[in-house]
Every structure is written in C-alpha cells, then in structure tokens.
C-alpha cells in the first residue's frame, strides 16, 4: 500500500497508509488525516486515487501546498519519494514498492565471492595511517575523483535532513545513483525483537514492483556477524544459488550487500542487485557502497537520538501538563469546619501519580473525606484515578448508602480498566457536632485514630475493581475530643531508606502519638520531616499521600 509519512515540526514522524479513495488533510479534527499545525488550513489539501495513480490537490488553502518545493496548481500526480509541504509540516509520499523475501534456501558462502570489512575502511582513513590509505583510496573507484565527489555530495545532502524516513529514502536513492542497480532495499534492525524490517525499497528502470525481492538469509546473517560488505558477481553461474529458484527465476545476475555500521553496532543493511542484462558489480562498487553505508549509519544514529530527544521533550511537556491538571483536581484549601482542623499533602513518585485525596462539604454541616491509591505508578494510574474521582463525585450527590455507592464504584472500575487493575479506596463522613464517623474501606491501608491509644479502621470490602459482585459493609466509629484521624497510602509506610528498611506502620504510629497535641498542619509537618529524614537520598518508590484530621478539645 502507498503511504504518507508525516513530519510535524519538532515532533516524531507518523506513517499513514493511504486508502484507495479521497483522503482529506488539514487542521480540522474531522479530516481523514488531521495535522496539528497552526499554519495549515482546516481543509488544506486532499489526496485522491484514480487509474492506479495517486494525486495531490489544493483545496483553496490560505498558504498553499508545495510539491517538491513547487506550488501545487490543480491536480498533480504523485511519484514515489515526492515531498508535500503544508505549513510547517512535510509529508513524504511512498508508492507501493513491493516487498522483500528473505530466502532461507540461499545458503551463500558467508564469505561471498568477495567481502570487504567496513572497519578496515574506517581505520585506513584515520589520520596518521596514510600508508594503508593509499591502497584503500585506489580501491574506491576507477576514477578516484568520482568516488570522492560522491562521498562529498552525499555528506552535504545528509546535512539537510533531521527526520529518519527522509534520510533512509535519500540514502537508498543516492546509493543507487552512485552504484547503479536494478533494485535496492534498505533494512533497519528492530532492537526490541531483533529482526530486520525493510524501510525503503526501490525498483529502477520500470521493473516489476509487485513481486517480492529475494534476499539470501545467509548474506544477511553474514553481513551482521562479520560487519563486512559482500559481493556475488554472477548468481546464475554460482553453485551456491542452485537451490534457490526464486533468485534464478528473478534473473538476478549480481548482488551486493553492505552493513549500516556506526562503529558501535550494525543498525541495518543496504542490498542492491543487477539483472542478467547488466554488468556485475565490481570490487570498487563494493568499497564505495561500504563508504556510503557507513556515512548513512552515522546519520541514522544521530537522527534516532534527535527523534528520541524530541519524543522525550514532548512526553515531558505532556506529563507536566498532566501534573498541573492533576494538581487542579486536589482540594485547593480546606473549608472552615467548626471543631475540626484539616491538613494534607501528596508527593507523586513521578510527575503524575495514582494517589488521590479529597474533602466534601455535605448537608447539615457534615463533611466527607476520601483517599485512594491505584495499583501501579505513572500516567496510566493517574488517568484512572481522575476517572474514579469524576464518577465518585457524581454518585456522591445522589445521597446513596455507602455499600451501594462502593458496589457501583467497583463495577465501574472493573468495566473501565484492564484486567489486574484495582484501586484501594476509603471514604468517611464526619458529623462535627458529635464526632461520629461512618465509613467504607475498599481494601485501603487502615486509617489510624490516635488519642489515648491507637485504633484502626479495617477494610469493609475488597479493593475496587477486583470482584465487583462482592458487596461492601458500612463501618461506624467516632472521634473523641483531641483525637487525630490519619489517612495514608502505602507509599508512606513502604518508604525505604538506603539500607532497604521500611518506614513501617509502627514508626508512623509513634510519630503521630508524639505529635498528637499539635494542630493538624504541625502533625503533618512532623510526619513529613520524619519520613524525609528516614528516606534520605534513597529513590522514591511510590506515591505518598497523608491526610490529617484533628478534633478540637471540648470546653
């Protein structure tokens, strides 16, 4: 299928497969291919398909469309490798160039008919080694100046590109001009699955673009293992190719393959072949291809690092925005609650986290307090927690019983998240006049009530989202004069120091007991200081959230 590779300014490229119909392109979100670029019109251009050909056409855009740097007028045909410019965005058109076929029957001798270690080329060109350099320079090409000009021109053209796909297209096009071939393939290595994938395919001279191009697996393996360019002069006469009908029927006369080697690792390869009506490749072609491939490999590595940096910057910007949004979901302050003192803090492990707390004014002077913790860390849990908050707030207004509310919360999380995801969640409602507290606890760390002693508020059901059919119970207790209620997430008790010891619940209880006569904010400050001193410089492993409620002394 034909494809468009979109190169937004300072963003990672995206490849779009073109359907055999009209494709609208523009800033409008309902476009077939939306472009997030303020310099594009809502409907900027369209690409159509007719009579086995793709066309680009301007749709009265404000700033116009450019095809290969020339203004588009009317409807113009697209050819493989064409560059469309709209606003600050570039789109490269790739025609349906066929496929490749890795042929396991091609048991080529790993040495090939001729091999050339690319490392030797690099070493021989280093300063101070001119003796060997003379031999290599004479090996470059019958016309030394022609080879040098090719290397110079290629280096200049590479400077103009900062995105990966244009570099790959340029490389294969330029190599095929410097070392004329019938067909060419550029493949890159996928590090995650350790496999080669074709990134650019060219068929020159009007050949068949539909049939797969056979490439010997033994050649591919040999190129990677030996870091050497390999050449086969005549596949039709070479006994090593007798078992491969695909090569013989494809009229492959001569083949050449060079690694894309950046002096650190092989990142891919370039394969060229010639037909029976063409001259076989020479050793000069072999060395020139090695030189060009090495230059391309260095550029590919640099572009990859550049795109990774752009992707990282974009992700950091998105996380920063998400962090600000998440902070906006937390209480901005604590409303005046007669007889109670409130304080809270949250520290995410990353820029965003899966912890949540909130306060809710209720009828009759009562107030509610909630705390939750999504399994996992990072952006995914933070999104799920925001979803829980929205659903919880909408249901809370309905005045339902806590068991009913928690049952629906659990069903909602089960249906809205991936298997294995769950949320521990505590919600309680306090009557300031009496100190009574009714609550439900979905598997969350048991909140502590500290006064003359310490008691905990146990779970009244399983974490949300595990078994939605299981019910929840309502718990009841009360806060006496001067007693402190502390809610916390497991990131507090599981905070580790450099010796891998945990802060633990017993230490948490002790700090609260020692500070219980203080106001809520001072108790919270004391806890923060204790946790910080305990953890020291050890890396934070989980989000931490603490909520402190202290009932004032009566009389």
Short mmCIF file of N, CA and C in Angstrom, two decimals, residues 419-493:
data_model
loop_
_atom_site.label_atom_id
_atom_site.label_comp_id
_atom_site.label_asym_id
_atom_site.label_seq_id
_atom_site.Cartn_x
_atom_site.Cartn_y
_atom_site.Cartn_z
N UNK A 419 -7.55 -5.88 32.96
CA UNK A 419 -7.53 -6.92 33.99
C UNK A 419 -6.33 -6.77 34.92
N UNK A 420 -6.57 -7.03 36.19
CA UNK A 420 -5.50 -6.93 37.18
C UNK A 420 -5.35 -5.56 37.79
N UNK A 421 -6.07 -4.56 37.27
CA UNK A 421 -6.01 -3.22 37.83
C UNK A 421 -7.05 -3.09 38.95
N UNK A 422 -6.65 -2.43 40.03
CA UNK A 422 -7.59 -2.23 41.14
C UNK A 422 -7.24 -0.94 41.86
N UNK A 423 -8.16 -0.50 42.70
CA UNK A 423 -7.97 0.73 43.48
C UNK A 423 -8.36 0.46 44.92
N UNK A 424 -7.46 0.80 45.83
CA UNK A 424 -7.85 0.79 47.24
C UNK A 424 -8.44 2.17 47.55
N UNK A 425 -9.54 2.19 48.32
CA UNK A 425 -10.27 3.45 48.46
C UNK A 425 -10.97 3.50 49.81
N UNK A 426 -10.85 4.64 50.47
CA UNK A 426 -11.51 4.87 51.76
C UNK A 426 -12.31 6.16 51.66
N UNK A 427 -13.54 6.09 52.17
CA UNK A 427 -14.35 7.30 52.26
C UNK A 427 -15.08 7.29 53.59
N UNK A 428 -15.04 8.44 54.27
CA UNK A 428 -15.74 8.58 55.54
C UNK A 428 -16.48 9.90 55.63
N UNK A 429 -17.59 9.91 56.39
CA UNK A 429 -18.38 11.12 56.61
C UNK A 429 -18.41 11.43 58.10
N UNK A 430 -18.04 12.66 58.42
CA UNK A 430 -17.90 13.08 59.81
C UNK A 430 -18.99 14.09 60.17
N UNK A 431 -19.57 13.91 61.36
CA UNK A 431 -20.52 14.89 61.90
C UNK A 431 -19.77 15.68 62.96
N UNK A 432 -19.39 16.94 62.68
CA UNK A 432 -18.58 17.71 63.64
C UNK A 432 -19.26 17.90 64.99
N UNK A 433 -20.57 17.91 64.98
CA UNK A 433 -21.28 18.15 66.25
C UNK A 433 -21.07 17.01 67.23
N UNK A 434 -21.03 15.79 66.76
CA UNK A 434 -20.93 14.62 67.64
C UNK A 434 -19.60 13.88 67.50
N UNK A 435 -18.89 14.14 66.44
CA UNK A 435 -17.65 13.40 66.19
C UNK A 435 -17.88 12.04 65.58
N UNK A 436 -19.13 11.70 65.26
CA UNK A 436 -19.42 10.38 64.69
C UNK A 436 -18.85 10.28 63.27
N UNK A 437 -18.43 9.06 62.94
CA UNK A 437 -17.81 8.81 61.64
C UNK A 437 -18.38 7.51 61.06
N UNK A 438 -19.00 7.62 59.89
CA UNK A 438 -19.40 6.41 59.17
C UNK A 438 -18.52 6.30 57.94
N UNK A 439 -18.13 5.07 57.60
CA UNK A 439 -17.12 4.93 56.55
C UNK A 439 -17.28 3.60 55.81
N UNK A 440 -16.61 3.52 54.66
CA UNK A 440 -16.43 2.27 53.93
C UNK A 440 -14.97 2.24 53.48
N UNK A 441 -14.38 1.07 53.58
CA UNK A 441 -12.96 0.94 53.26
C UNK A 441 -12.77 -0.22 52.27
N UNK A 442 -12.45 0.12 51.01
CA UNK A 442 -12.24 -0.90 49.97
C UNK A 442 -10.77 -1.29 49.93
N UNK A 443 -10.37 -2.08 50.91
CA UNK A 443 -9.03 -2.64 50.94
C UNK A 443 -7.90 -1.64 51.11
N UNK A 444 -8.20 -0.43 51.56
CA UNK A 444 -7.15 0.58 51.73
C UNK A 444 -6.43 0.39 53.07
N UNK A 445 -5.21 0.97 53.14
CA UNK A 445 -4.49 0.94 54.40
C UNK A 445 -5.39 1.47 55.51
N UNK A 446 -5.50 0.71 56.59
CA UNK A 446 -6.43 1.07 57.66
C UNK A 446 -6.06 2.43 58.26
N UNK A 447 -6.95 3.44 58.14
CA UNK A 447 -6.68 4.73 58.77
C UNK A 447 -6.54 4.58 60.28
N UNK A 448 -5.77 5.49 60.89
CA UNK A 448 -5.47 5.41 62.32
C UNK A 448 -6.20 6.52 63.06
N UNK A 449 -6.80 6.17 64.20
CA UNK A 449 -7.35 7.16 65.12
C UNK A 449 -6.47 7.12 66.36
N UNK A 450 -5.82 8.25 66.63
CA UNK A 450 -4.84 8.32 67.72
C UNK A 450 -5.36 9.26 68.79
N UNK A 451 -5.46 8.74 70.01
CA UNK A 451 -5.85 9.53 71.18
C UNK A 451 -5.03 9.01 72.34
N UNK A 452 -5.74 8.50 73.35
CA UNK A 452 -5.02 7.84 74.44
C UNK A 452 -4.34 6.56 73.96
N UNK A 453 -4.94 5.97 72.98
CA UNK A 453 -4.35 4.80 72.33
C UNK A 453 -4.43 4.97 70.83
N UNK A 454 -4.25 3.86 70.12
CA UNK A 454 -4.33 3.89 68.66
C UNK A 454 -5.28 2.78 68.21
N UNK A 455 -6.25 3.13 67.39
CA UNK A 455 -7.12 2.12 66.80
C UNK A 455 -7.17 2.35 65.30
N UNK A 456 -7.49 1.31 64.57
CA UNK A 456 -7.51 1.39 63.11
C UNK A 456 -8.89 1.09 62.57
N UNK A 457 -9.15 1.57 61.37
CA UNK A 457 -10.43 1.37 60.71
C UNK A 457 -10.24 0.33 59.61
N UNK A 458 -10.64 -0.91 59.87
CA UNK A 458 -10.32 -2.01 58.95
C UNK A 458 -11.11 -1.93 57.64
N UNK A 459 -10.71 -2.78 56.70
CA UNK A 459 -11.40 -2.87 55.41
C UNK A 459 -12.82 -3.40 55.61
N UNK A 460 -13.75 -2.86 54.84
CA UNK A 460 -15.13 -3.35 54.86
C UNK A 460 -15.49 -4.01 53.52
N UNK A 461 -14.47 -4.29 52.73
CA UNK A 461 -14.67 -4.94 51.44
C UNK A 461 -13.36 -4.97 50.67
N UNK A 462 -13.38 -5.62 49.52
CA UNK A 462 -12.17 -5.77 48.69
C UNK A 462 -11.88 -4.48 47.93
N UNK A 463 -10.63 -4.33 47.44
CA UNK A 463 -10.32 -3.18 46.60
C UNK A 463 -11.27 -3.08 45.41
N UNK A 464 -11.50 -1.87 44.95
CA UNK A 464 -12.41 -1.63 43.84
C UNK A 464 -11.87 -2.27 42.56
N UNK A 465 -12.75 -2.94 41.81
CA UNK A 465 -12.38 -3.47 40.51
C UNK A 465 -11.91 -4.90 40.51
N UNK A 466 -11.82 -5.57 41.67
CA UNK A 466 -11.34 -6.95 41.69
C UNK A 466 -12.50 -7.92 41.46
N UNK A 467 -13.45 -7.92 42.39
CA UNK A 467 -14.64 -8.76 42.25
C UNK A 467 -15.86 -7.87 42.45
N UNK A 468 -16.38 -7.27 41.37
CA UNK A 468 -17.47 -6.29 41.52
C UNK A 468 -18.75 -6.88 42.09
N UNK A 469 -18.89 -8.21 42.02
CA UNK A 469 -20.11 -8.81 42.56
C UNK A 469 -20.10 -8.89 44.09
N UNK A 470 -18.90 -8.76 44.67
CA UNK A 470 -18.81 -8.81 46.13
C UNK A 470 -19.29 -7.50 46.74
N UNK A 471 -20.01 -7.59 47.87
CA UNK A 471 -20.59 -6.40 48.49
C UNK A 471 -19.65 -5.71 49.46
N UNK A 472 -20.13 -4.59 50.00
CA UNK A 472 -19.37 -3.79 50.98
C UNK A 472 -20.25 -3.51 52.18
N UNK A 473 -19.61 -3.34 53.31
CA UNK A 473 -20.32 -3.01 54.54
C UNK A 473 -19.98 -1.59 54.94
N UNK A 474 -20.80 -1.05 55.83
CA UNK A 474 -20.54 0.29 56.37
C UNK A 474 -20.02 0.16 57.80
N UNK A 475 -18.92 0.87 58.07
CA UNK A 475 -18.38 0.88 59.42
C UNK A 475 -18.75 2.16 60.15
N UNK A 476 -18.79 2.08 61.49
CA UNK A 476 -19.13 3.25 62.28
C UNK A 476 -18.19 3.35 63.47
N UNK A 477 -17.78 4.58 63.79
CA UNK A 477 -16.95 4.86 64.95
C UNK A 477 -17.13 6.33 65.27
N UNK A 478 -16.28 6.86 66.12
CA UNK A 478 -16.37 8.29 66.46
C UNK A 478 -14.98 8.81 66.82
N UNK A 479 -14.82 10.11 66.70
CA UNK A 479 -13.59 10.79 67.07
C UNK A 479 -13.85 11.57 68.36
N UNK A 480 -13.09 11.24 69.39
CA UNK A 480 -13.24 11.93 70.66
C UNK A 480 -12.52 13.25 70.68
N UNK A 481 -12.72 13.98 71.74
CA UNK A 481 -12.09 15.29 71.91
C UNK A 481 -10.57 15.16 71.82
N UNK A 482 -9.94 15.93 70.94
CA UNK A 482 -8.49 15.93 70.79
C UNK A 482 -7.92 14.76 70.02
N UNK A 483 -8.77 13.86 69.52
CA UNK A 483 -8.25 12.70 68.78
C UNK A 483 -7.92 13.08 67.33
N UNK A 484 -7.01 12.30 66.77
CA UNK A 484 -6.49 12.59 65.42
C UNK A 484 -6.79 11.41 64.50
N UNK A 485 -7.36 11.70 63.35
CA UNK A 485 -7.57 10.69 62.31
C UNK A 485 -6.53 10.92 61.21
N UNK A 486 -5.77 9.88 60.91
CA UNK A 486 -4.73 9.97 59.87
C UNK A 486 -5.02 8.95 58.78
N UNK A 487 -5.19 9.43 57.55
CA UNK A 487 -5.34 8.60 56.36
C UNK A 487 -4.03 8.64 55.58
N UNK A 488 -3.63 7.52 55.02
CA UNK A 488 -2.35 7.48 54.30
C UNK A 488 -2.37 6.38 53.25
N UNK A 489 -1.49 6.49 52.27
CA UNK A 489 -1.33 5.45 51.25
C UNK A 489 -0.10 4.61 51.58
N UNK A 490 0.02 3.46 50.92
CA UNK A 490 1.10 2.55 51.28
C UNK A 490 2.49 3.06 50.91
N UNK A 491 2.54 4.13 50.08
CA UNK A 491 3.83 4.73 49.78
C UNK A 491 4.49 5.32 51.00
N UNK A 492 3.68 5.67 52.04
CA UNK A 492 4.22 6.23 53.29
C UNK A 492 4.88 5.14 54.12
N UNK A 493 4.13 4.08 54.42
CA UNK A 493 4.68 3.02 55.28
C UNK A 493 5.75 2.21 54.57
#
